[in-house]
Amino acid sequence: MRWNVKRRSTRALEEQIRSAVWQAQLVLATRSPARPTAAEPDSVVGATVEHSVHIEAALTTLLNVLGPTHQLTFPAFEANRACAEVSLLHESWAAHCAETARPGADDAVLALDREFPDPDRVRAWTRYETARQRSAALTERLAALEPQLAAVTGHDLYARRLPATA
C-alpha cells in the first residue's frame, strides 16, 4: 500500500512540474525578447525591460516547483538571474517614459509607451547601454531554456508554423 501512495505523490509532483513549466512557457512565448515582434532592436530593449517583471515572476514560480535536483533547475535559475538584472532597470525605465511622455497622457497610454516604445526614446534613456547588454544576456539564456521547456511539455510554442505546401 505504501508504494501506491508514493507513486501517487510522484505522479502529482510530475503534474505540478508540467503545469508550472507550461505556465512559464506561455509567459515566455508572449513576453520573451527572444521572439521580438518589433523590427527595431532598440524597441525590443525597452519592451524587454517592461516585460522582465512578468518573466521573472514566471521563472521564480517555476523554480519553486522544480526543486534543486530537477534537470531544468540550473537553466531556469540562470535565466531568472539574468531576468532579475534586467528587472532592476524597470523603475528607471518607467520614470524615463513618464518624463518623456506626451502632455496629458493617462496611465494606459504610459503603459503602452513602455511596452511598445519609440526607438529614439529608448536610445535617449540614460541606462540604455546597460539595458541593451542585460537584455542580450537574458535573450541568450531564454533561448537556451525554451527547447528544454518544450521537451517537458511536449509542445513547442516558439516554432513558427508555416503554411502547409500542397
Short mmCIF file of N, CA and C in Angstrom, two decimals:
data_model
loop_
_atom_site.label_atom_id
_atom_site.label_comp_id
_atom_site.label_asym_id
_atom_site.label_seq_id
_atom_site.Cartn_x
_atom_site.Cartn_y
_atom_site.Cartn_z
N MET A 1 0.82 -1.19 0.00
CA MET A 1 0.00 0.00 0.00
C MET A 1 0.86 1.25 0.00
N ARG A 2 1.94 1.20 0.71
CA ARG A 2 2.82 2.36 0.78
C ARG A 2 3.33 2.76 -0.60
N TRP A 3 3.64 1.76 -1.42
CA TRP A 3 4.14 2.03 -2.75
C TRP A 3 3.13 2.82 -3.57
N ASN A 4 1.84 2.50 -3.43
CA ASN A 4 0.80 3.22 -4.15
C ASN A 4 0.74 4.69 -3.75
N VAL A 5 0.89 4.96 -2.47
CA VAL A 5 0.88 6.34 -2.00
C VAL A 5 2.08 7.09 -2.58
N LYS A 6 3.24 6.45 -2.54
CA LYS A 6 4.45 7.07 -3.09
C LYS A 6 4.27 7.31 -4.59
N ARG A 7 3.72 6.38 -5.29
CA ARG A 7 3.51 6.50 -6.73
C ARG A 7 2.57 7.67 -7.04
N ARG A 8 1.50 7.81 -6.26
CA ARG A 8 0.56 8.91 -6.48
C ARG A 8 1.22 10.26 -6.23
N SER A 9 2.01 10.37 -5.16
CA SER A 9 2.63 11.65 -4.87
C SER A 9 3.66 12.00 -5.94
N THR A 10 4.36 11.00 -6.48
CA THR A 10 5.31 11.25 -7.57
C THR A 10 4.57 11.72 -8.80
N ARG A 11 3.46 11.07 -9.10
CA ARG A 11 2.67 11.45 -10.27
C ARG A 11 2.10 12.87 -10.09
N ALA A 12 1.67 13.19 -8.88
CA ALA A 12 1.15 14.54 -8.61
C ALA A 12 2.25 15.58 -8.75
N LEU A 13 3.45 15.26 -8.29
CA LEU A 13 4.57 16.18 -8.43
C LEU A 13 4.92 16.39 -9.90
N GLU A 14 4.91 15.32 -10.67
CA GLU A 14 5.19 15.43 -12.10
C GLU A 14 4.16 16.32 -12.79
N GLU A 15 2.90 16.17 -12.42
CA GLU A 15 1.86 17.02 -13.00
C GLU A 15 2.01 18.48 -12.57
N GLN A 16 2.40 18.67 -11.33
CA GLN A 16 2.63 20.03 -10.84
C GLN A 16 3.81 20.68 -11.59
N ILE A 17 4.86 19.92 -11.83
CA ILE A 17 6.01 20.43 -12.59
C ILE A 17 5.60 20.74 -14.02
N ARG A 18 4.87 19.82 -14.63
CA ARG A 18 4.44 20.04 -16.01
C ARG A 18 3.55 21.29 -16.12
N SER A 19 2.69 21.49 -15.14
CA SER A 19 1.83 22.67 -15.13
C SER A 19 2.64 23.95 -14.98
N ALA A 20 3.62 23.95 -14.09
CA ALA A 20 4.46 25.13 -13.88
C ALA A 20 5.31 25.42 -15.12
N VAL A 21 5.81 24.37 -15.76
CA VAL A 21 6.58 24.56 -16.99
C VAL A 21 5.69 25.12 -18.08
N TRP A 22 4.47 24.61 -18.18
CA TRP A 22 3.53 25.11 -19.19
C TRP A 22 3.22 26.59 -18.95
N GLN A 23 2.99 26.98 -17.72
CA GLN A 23 2.71 28.39 -17.42
C GLN A 23 3.90 29.27 -17.76
N ALA A 24 5.10 28.81 -17.41
CA ALA A 24 6.31 29.58 -17.75
C ALA A 24 6.49 29.66 -19.26
N GLN A 25 6.19 28.58 -19.93
CA GLN A 25 6.30 28.55 -21.38
C GLN A 25 5.35 29.56 -22.03
N LEU A 26 4.14 29.66 -21.51
CA LEU A 26 3.18 30.63 -22.04
C LEU A 26 3.65 32.07 -21.83
N VAL A 27 4.17 32.36 -20.64
CA VAL A 27 4.66 33.71 -20.37
C VAL A 27 5.83 34.04 -21.29
N LEU A 28 6.75 33.10 -21.46
CA LEU A 28 7.89 33.35 -22.33
C LEU A 28 7.48 33.49 -23.79
N ALA A 29 6.48 32.73 -24.21
CA ALA A 29 6.03 32.82 -25.60
C ALA A 29 5.38 34.17 -25.89
N THR A 30 4.74 34.76 -24.89
CA THR A 30 4.04 36.02 -25.12
C THR A 30 4.85 37.25 -24.74
N ARG A 31 5.86 37.09 -23.89
CA ARG A 31 6.59 38.26 -23.39
C ARG A 31 8.10 38.19 -23.59
N SER A 32 8.60 37.14 -24.20
CA SER A 32 10.03 36.94 -24.30
C SER A 32 10.68 37.82 -25.36
N PRO A 33 11.85 38.38 -25.05
CA PRO A 33 12.57 39.16 -26.04
C PRO A 33 13.19 38.29 -27.12
N ALA A 34 13.25 36.99 -26.90
CA ALA A 34 13.83 36.09 -27.90
C ALA A 34 12.96 36.03 -29.15
N ARG A 35 11.72 36.41 -29.04
CA ARG A 35 10.80 36.44 -30.18
C ARG A 35 10.24 37.85 -30.33
N PRO A 36 11.07 38.80 -30.72
CA PRO A 36 10.59 40.18 -30.79
C PRO A 36 9.54 40.36 -31.88
N THR A 37 8.57 41.18 -31.57
CA THR A 37 7.55 41.50 -32.55
C THR A 37 7.85 42.81 -33.23
N ALA A 38 8.80 43.56 -32.69
CA ALA A 38 9.16 44.85 -33.26
C ALA A 38 10.37 44.65 -34.18
N ALA A 39 10.41 45.43 -35.25
CA ALA A 39 11.51 45.33 -36.19
C ALA A 39 12.74 46.06 -35.67
N GLU A 40 12.55 47.03 -34.82
CA GLU A 40 13.64 47.87 -34.32
C GLU A 40 14.23 47.25 -33.05
N PRO A 41 15.52 46.90 -33.04
CA PRO A 41 16.14 46.27 -31.85
C PRO A 41 16.08 47.15 -30.61
N ASP A 42 16.13 48.47 -30.78
CA ASP A 42 16.08 49.35 -29.61
C ASP A 42 14.71 49.30 -28.94
N SER A 43 13.67 49.12 -29.72
CA SER A 43 12.34 48.97 -29.15
C SER A 43 12.24 47.68 -28.34
N VAL A 44 12.93 46.65 -28.80
CA VAL A 44 12.93 45.36 -28.11
C VAL A 44 13.59 45.51 -26.74
N VAL A 45 14.63 46.35 -26.64
CA VAL A 45 15.29 46.57 -25.36
C VAL A 45 14.30 47.16 -24.35
N GLY A 46 13.57 48.20 -24.76
CA GLY A 46 12.59 48.81 -23.87
C GLY A 46 11.48 47.85 -23.49
N ALA A 47 10.99 47.09 -24.47
CA ALA A 47 9.92 46.12 -24.19
C ALA A 47 10.42 45.02 -23.26
N THR A 48 11.67 44.62 -23.42
CA THR A 48 12.25 43.58 -22.55
C THR A 48 12.28 44.05 -21.10
N VAL A 49 12.68 45.29 -20.89
CA VAL A 49 12.70 45.83 -19.53
C VAL A 49 11.28 45.85 -18.96
N GLU A 50 10.33 46.25 -19.78
CA GLU A 50 8.94 46.31 -19.32
C GLU A 50 8.40 44.92 -18.97
N HIS A 51 8.71 43.92 -19.78
CA HIS A 51 8.19 42.56 -19.57
C HIS A 51 9.00 41.75 -18.57
N SER A 52 10.17 42.23 -18.20
CA SER A 52 11.06 41.44 -17.34
C SER A 52 10.42 41.09 -15.99
N VAL A 53 9.57 41.95 -15.49
CA VAL A 53 8.93 41.68 -14.20
C VAL A 53 8.04 40.44 -14.30
N HIS A 54 7.31 40.31 -15.39
CA HIS A 54 6.42 39.17 -15.58
C HIS A 54 7.22 37.89 -15.83
N ILE A 55 8.28 38.00 -16.61
CA ILE A 55 9.12 36.84 -16.89
C ILE A 55 9.78 36.35 -15.61
N GLU A 56 10.28 37.28 -14.82
CA GLU A 56 10.93 36.90 -13.56
C GLU A 56 9.94 36.20 -12.63
N ALA A 57 8.72 36.68 -12.55
CA ALA A 57 7.71 36.04 -11.70
C ALA A 57 7.41 34.62 -12.17
N ALA A 58 7.30 34.43 -13.48
CA ALA A 58 7.02 33.09 -14.01
C ALA A 58 8.19 32.14 -13.74
N LEU A 59 9.42 32.62 -13.91
CA LEU A 59 10.58 31.77 -13.67
C LEU A 59 10.75 31.46 -12.18
N THR A 60 10.44 32.41 -11.32
CA THR A 60 10.52 32.18 -9.89
C THR A 60 9.50 31.12 -9.46
N THR A 61 8.30 31.21 -9.98
CA THR A 61 7.28 30.20 -9.69
C THR A 61 7.74 28.83 -10.17
N LEU A 62 8.31 28.79 -11.35
CA LEU A 62 8.82 27.53 -11.89
C LEU A 62 9.91 26.95 -11.00
N LEU A 63 10.83 27.78 -10.57
CA LEU A 63 11.91 27.31 -9.70
C LEU A 63 11.39 26.79 -8.36
N ASN A 64 10.35 27.42 -7.83
CA ASN A 64 9.78 26.97 -6.57
C ASN A 64 9.18 25.58 -6.69
N VAL A 65 8.67 25.25 -7.85
CA VAL A 65 8.06 23.93 -8.06
C VAL A 65 9.11 22.88 -8.39
N LEU A 66 10.14 23.26 -9.15
CA LEU A 66 11.12 22.28 -9.62
C LEU A 66 11.92 21.63 -8.51
N GLY A 67 12.41 22.41 -7.59
CA GLY A 67 13.29 21.86 -6.57
C GLY A 67 14.72 21.81 -7.08
N PRO A 68 15.66 21.49 -6.19
CA PRO A 68 17.08 21.61 -6.54
C PRO A 68 17.65 20.53 -7.44
N THR A 69 16.98 19.39 -7.57
CA THR A 69 17.57 18.28 -8.32
C THR A 69 17.00 18.08 -9.72
N HIS A 70 16.04 18.87 -10.12
CA HIS A 70 15.43 18.70 -11.45
C HIS A 70 16.39 19.20 -12.52
N GLN A 71 16.33 18.60 -13.69
CA GLN A 71 17.23 18.96 -14.79
C GLN A 71 17.02 20.38 -15.30
N LEU A 72 15.86 20.96 -15.10
CA LEU A 72 15.58 22.33 -15.55
C LEU A 72 16.00 23.39 -14.53
N THR A 73 16.37 22.98 -13.33
CA THR A 73 16.64 23.95 -12.28
C THR A 73 17.77 24.90 -12.65
N PHE A 74 18.89 24.38 -13.11
CA PHE A 74 20.04 25.24 -13.40
C PHE A 74 19.75 26.20 -14.57
N PRO A 75 19.24 25.72 -15.72
CA PRO A 75 18.96 26.69 -16.79
C PRO A 75 17.87 27.71 -16.42
N ALA A 76 16.88 27.27 -15.65
CA ALA A 76 15.84 28.22 -15.22
C ALA A 76 16.41 29.23 -14.23
N PHE A 77 17.31 28.78 -13.36
CA PHE A 77 17.95 29.68 -12.42
C PHE A 77 18.81 30.71 -13.14
N GLU A 78 19.57 30.29 -14.13
CA GLU A 78 20.41 31.21 -14.90
C GLU A 78 19.55 32.24 -15.64
N ALA A 79 18.46 31.80 -16.22
CA ALA A 79 17.56 32.73 -16.91
C ALA A 79 16.91 33.68 -15.92
N ASN A 80 16.54 33.18 -14.76
CA ASN A 80 15.92 34.02 -13.73
C ASN A 80 16.90 35.06 -13.21
N ARG A 81 18.15 34.66 -13.05
CA ARG A 81 19.18 35.61 -12.59
C ARG A 81 19.39 36.71 -13.62
N ALA A 82 19.45 36.35 -14.90
CA ALA A 82 19.59 37.35 -15.96
C ALA A 82 18.36 38.26 -16.01
N CYS A 83 17.20 37.69 -15.78
CA CYS A 83 15.96 38.47 -15.79
C CYS A 83 15.91 39.43 -14.61
N ALA A 84 16.41 38.99 -13.46
CA ALA A 84 16.43 39.87 -12.29
C ALA A 84 17.32 41.08 -12.55
N GLU A 85 18.41 40.88 -13.26
CA GLU A 85 19.29 42.00 -13.62
C GLU A 85 18.57 43.01 -14.51
N VAL A 86 17.77 42.52 -15.43
CA VAL A 86 17.01 43.42 -16.31
C VAL A 86 15.89 44.10 -15.53
N SER A 87 15.23 43.36 -14.67
CA SER A 87 14.08 43.94 -13.95
C SER A 87 14.51 45.02 -12.96
N LEU A 88 15.77 45.04 -12.56
CA LEU A 88 16.26 46.12 -11.72
C LEU A 88 16.19 47.48 -12.43
N LEU A 89 16.13 47.45 -13.74
CA LEU A 89 16.05 48.68 -14.53
C LEU A 89 14.62 49.15 -14.76
N HIS A 90 13.64 48.35 -14.34
CA HIS A 90 12.24 48.65 -14.65
C HIS A 90 11.79 50.00 -14.09
N GLU A 91 12.14 50.28 -12.86
CA GLU A 91 11.73 51.54 -12.24
C GLU A 91 12.32 52.74 -12.98
N SER A 92 13.57 52.63 -13.34
CA SER A 92 14.23 53.70 -14.10
C SER A 92 13.58 53.87 -15.47
N TRP A 93 13.22 52.76 -16.10
CA TRP A 93 12.57 52.79 -17.41
C TRP A 93 11.19 53.45 -17.32
N ALA A 94 10.44 53.10 -16.29
CA ALA A 94 9.11 53.69 -16.10
C ALA A 94 9.21 55.19 -15.85
N ALA A 95 10.20 55.59 -15.06
CA ALA A 95 10.40 57.02 -14.78
C ALA A 95 10.81 57.77 -16.04
N HIS A 96 11.67 57.17 -16.84
CA HIS A 96 12.10 57.81 -18.09
C HIS A 96 10.91 57.98 -19.04
N CYS A 97 10.10 56.95 -19.14
CA CYS A 97 8.93 57.04 -20.04
C CYS A 97 7.93 58.08 -19.54
N ALA A 98 7.77 58.20 -18.23
CA ALA A 98 6.86 59.20 -17.68
C ALA A 98 7.38 60.61 -17.93
N GLU A 99 8.70 60.80 -17.84
CA GLU A 99 9.29 62.12 -18.08
C GLU A 99 9.18 62.55 -19.53
N THR A 100 9.29 61.58 -20.44
CA THR A 100 9.29 61.91 -21.87
C THR A 100 7.93 61.70 -22.52
N ALA A 101 6.90 61.47 -21.72
CA ALA A 101 5.56 61.20 -22.26
C ALA A 101 4.95 62.49 -22.81
N ARG A 102 3.99 62.27 -23.69
CA ARG A 102 3.24 63.40 -24.23
C ARG A 102 2.44 64.05 -23.12
N PRO A 103 2.25 65.34 -23.19
CA PRO A 103 1.44 66.02 -22.15
C PRO A 103 0.02 65.47 -22.14
N GLY A 104 -0.49 65.26 -20.96
CA GLY A 104 -1.86 64.78 -20.79
C GLY A 104 -2.04 63.29 -21.01
N ALA A 105 -0.96 62.52 -21.09
CA ALA A 105 -1.07 61.08 -21.30
C ALA A 105 -1.56 60.41 -20.02
N ASP A 106 -2.55 59.53 -20.16
CA ASP A 106 -3.06 58.82 -18.99
C ASP A 106 -2.25 57.54 -18.75
N ASP A 107 -2.63 56.78 -17.75
CA ASP A 107 -1.87 55.58 -17.37
C ASP A 107 -1.84 54.53 -18.48
N ALA A 108 -2.94 54.38 -19.20
CA ALA A 108 -2.98 53.38 -20.28
C ALA A 108 -2.00 53.75 -21.39
N VAL A 109 -1.93 55.01 -21.73
CA VAL A 109 -1.01 55.47 -22.77
C VAL A 109 0.43 55.29 -22.30
N LEU A 110 0.70 55.61 -21.03
CA LEU A 110 2.05 55.42 -20.49
C LEU A 110 2.46 53.95 -20.52
N ALA A 111 1.53 53.08 -20.16
CA ALA A 111 1.84 51.65 -20.18
C ALA A 111 2.13 51.17 -21.60
N LEU A 112 1.36 51.63 -22.55
CA LEU A 112 1.60 51.24 -23.95
C LEU A 112 2.91 51.81 -24.47
N ASP A 113 3.24 53.02 -24.06
CA ASP A 113 4.51 53.62 -24.46
C ASP A 113 5.70 52.86 -23.88
N ARG A 114 5.55 52.29 -22.70
CA ARG A 114 6.63 51.49 -22.12
C ARG A 114 6.74 50.14 -22.81
N GLU A 115 5.59 49.58 -23.19
CA GLU A 115 5.60 48.25 -23.79
C GLU A 115 5.98 48.28 -25.27
N PHE A 116 5.59 49.31 -25.96
CA PHE A 116 5.89 49.47 -27.39
C PHE A 116 6.58 50.81 -27.59
N PRO A 117 7.83 50.92 -27.14
CA PRO A 117 8.47 52.24 -27.12
C PRO A 117 9.00 52.68 -28.47
N ASP A 118 9.12 53.98 -28.59
CA ASP A 118 9.76 54.60 -29.74
C ASP A 118 11.26 54.36 -29.61
N PRO A 119 11.93 53.89 -30.68
CA PRO A 119 13.37 53.61 -30.57
C PRO A 119 14.20 54.83 -30.16
N ASP A 120 13.79 56.01 -30.58
CA ASP A 120 14.53 57.22 -30.19
C ASP A 120 14.43 57.46 -28.68
N ARG A 121 13.27 57.17 -28.13
CA ARG A 121 13.08 57.33 -26.68
C ARG A 121 13.95 56.34 -25.92
N VAL A 122 14.06 55.13 -26.44
CA VAL A 122 14.88 54.11 -25.78
C VAL A 122 16.35 54.53 -25.81
N ARG A 123 16.81 54.98 -26.96
CA ARG A 123 18.22 55.40 -27.08
C ARG A 123 18.53 56.64 -26.24
N ALA A 124 17.54 57.46 -25.95
CA ALA A 124 17.74 58.65 -25.14
C ALA A 124 17.79 58.34 -23.64
N TRP A 125 17.40 57.15 -23.25
CA TRP A 125 17.41 56.73 -21.85
C TRP A 125 18.84 56.64 -21.36
N THR A 126 19.12 57.16 -20.19
CA THR A 126 20.49 57.17 -19.66
C THR A 126 21.00 55.78 -19.34
N ARG A 127 20.13 54.83 -19.10
CA ARG A 127 20.54 53.46 -18.78
C ARG A 127 20.45 52.53 -19.99
N TYR A 128 20.37 53.12 -21.19
CA TYR A 128 20.15 52.33 -22.41
C TYR A 128 21.24 51.29 -22.62
N GLU A 129 22.49 51.67 -22.52
CA GLU A 129 23.58 50.74 -22.81
C GLU A 129 23.57 49.57 -21.82
N THR A 130 23.32 49.84 -20.57
CA THR A 130 23.22 48.78 -19.56
C THR A 130 22.04 47.86 -19.89
N ALA A 131 20.92 48.46 -20.23
CA ALA A 131 19.73 47.67 -20.57
C ALA A 131 19.97 46.82 -21.81
N ARG A 132 20.66 47.36 -22.79
CA ARG A 132 20.94 46.60 -24.02
C ARG A 132 21.80 45.38 -23.71
N GLN A 133 22.82 45.54 -22.89
CA GLN A 133 23.70 44.43 -22.55
C GLN A 133 22.97 43.38 -21.72
N ARG A 134 22.20 43.84 -20.75
CA ARG A 134 21.46 42.88 -19.91
C ARG A 134 20.37 42.18 -20.70
N SER A 135 19.73 42.88 -21.61
CA SER A 135 18.69 42.25 -22.45
C SER A 135 19.28 41.19 -23.36
N ALA A 136 20.47 41.46 -23.89
CA ALA A 136 21.13 40.47 -24.74
C ALA A 136 21.46 39.21 -23.94
N ALA A 137 21.94 39.37 -22.71
CA ALA A 137 22.23 38.21 -21.86
C ALA A 137 20.96 37.44 -21.53
N LEU A 138 19.87 38.15 -21.25
CA LEU A 138 18.60 37.50 -20.96
C LEU A 138 18.08 36.74 -22.18
N THR A 139 18.17 37.35 -23.33
CA THR A 139 17.71 36.70 -24.57
C THR A 139 18.47 35.40 -24.81
N GLU A 140 19.76 35.43 -24.56
CA GLU A 140 20.60 34.25 -24.74
C GLU A 140 20.18 33.14 -23.78
N ARG A 141 19.94 33.48 -22.52
CA ARG A 141 19.55 32.48 -21.52
C ARG A 141 18.17 31.90 -21.82
N LEU A 142 17.24 32.78 -22.24
CA LEU A 142 15.89 32.30 -22.54
C LEU A 142 15.88 31.42 -23.79
N ALA A 143 16.70 31.76 -24.77
CA ALA A 143 16.78 30.94 -25.98
C ALA A 143 17.30 29.54 -25.66
N ALA A 144 18.20 29.44 -24.68
CA ALA A 144 18.69 28.13 -24.27
C ALA A 144 17.65 27.36 -23.45
N LEU A 145 16.81 28.07 -22.72
CA LEU A 145 15.81 27.43 -21.86
C LEU A 145 14.59 26.94 -22.64
N GLU A 146 14.20 27.65 -23.68
CA GLU A 146 12.95 27.34 -24.39
C GLU A 146 12.87 25.91 -24.91
N PRO A 147 13.90 25.36 -25.57
CA PRO A 147 13.77 23.96 -26.03
C PRO A 147 13.64 22.96 -24.88
N GLN A 148 14.25 23.26 -23.74
CA GLN A 148 14.16 22.38 -22.60
C GLN A 148 12.74 22.39 -22.01
N LEU A 149 12.12 23.55 -22.01
CA LEU A 149 10.73 23.63 -21.57
C LEU A 149 9.83 22.85 -22.52
N ALA A 150 10.09 22.99 -23.81
CA ALA A 150 9.29 22.28 -24.82
C ALA A 150 9.44 20.77 -24.67
N ALA A 151 10.61 20.31 -24.28
CA ALA A 151 10.82 18.87 -24.09
C ALA A 151 9.99 18.32 -22.94
N VAL A 152 9.76 19.13 -21.91
CA VAL A 152 8.97 18.69 -20.75
C VAL A 152 7.49 18.64 -21.09
N THR A 153 6.99 19.69 -21.77
CA THR A 153 5.56 19.74 -22.06
C THR A 153 5.17 18.99 -23.33
N GLY A 154 6.13 18.80 -24.21
CA GLY A 154 5.82 18.16 -25.49
C GLY A 154 5.24 19.12 -26.51
N HIS A 155 5.24 20.42 -26.20
CA HIS A 155 4.71 21.43 -27.10
C HIS A 155 5.75 22.52 -27.31
N ASP A 156 6.04 22.81 -28.56
CA ASP A 156 6.99 23.88 -28.87
C ASP A 156 6.19 25.11 -29.28
N LEU A 157 6.02 26.03 -28.35
CA LEU A 157 5.25 27.24 -28.61
C LEU A 157 6.06 28.27 -29.38
N TYR A 158 7.34 28.02 -29.55
CA TYR A 158 8.22 29.00 -30.16
C TYR A 158 8.45 28.77 -31.64
N ALA A 159 8.18 27.55 -32.11
CA ALA A 159 8.38 27.24 -33.53
C ALA A 159 7.32 27.97 -34.35
N ARG A 160 7.78 28.56 -35.41
CA ARG A 160 6.83 29.22 -36.31
C ARG A 160 6.13 28.16 -37.15
N ARG A 161 4.86 28.31 -37.26
CA ARG A 161 4.09 27.39 -38.09
C ARG A 161 4.01 27.98 -39.48
N LEU A 162 4.44 27.19 -40.44
CA LEU A 162 4.40 27.63 -41.83
C LEU A 162 3.20 27.00 -42.51
N PRO A 163 2.63 27.68 -43.50
CA PRO A 163 1.50 27.08 -44.20
C PRO A 163 1.92 25.78 -44.87
N ALA A 164 1.01 24.82 -44.87
CA ALA A 164 1.30 23.54 -45.50
C ALA A 164 1.44 23.71 -47.00
N THR A 165 2.41 23.01 -47.55
CA THR A 165 2.58 23.08 -49.01
C THR A 165 1.86 21.90 -49.63
N ALA A 166 1.23 22.16 -50.74
CA ALA A 166 0.44 21.11 -51.38
C ALA A 166 1.26 20.26 -52.27
#
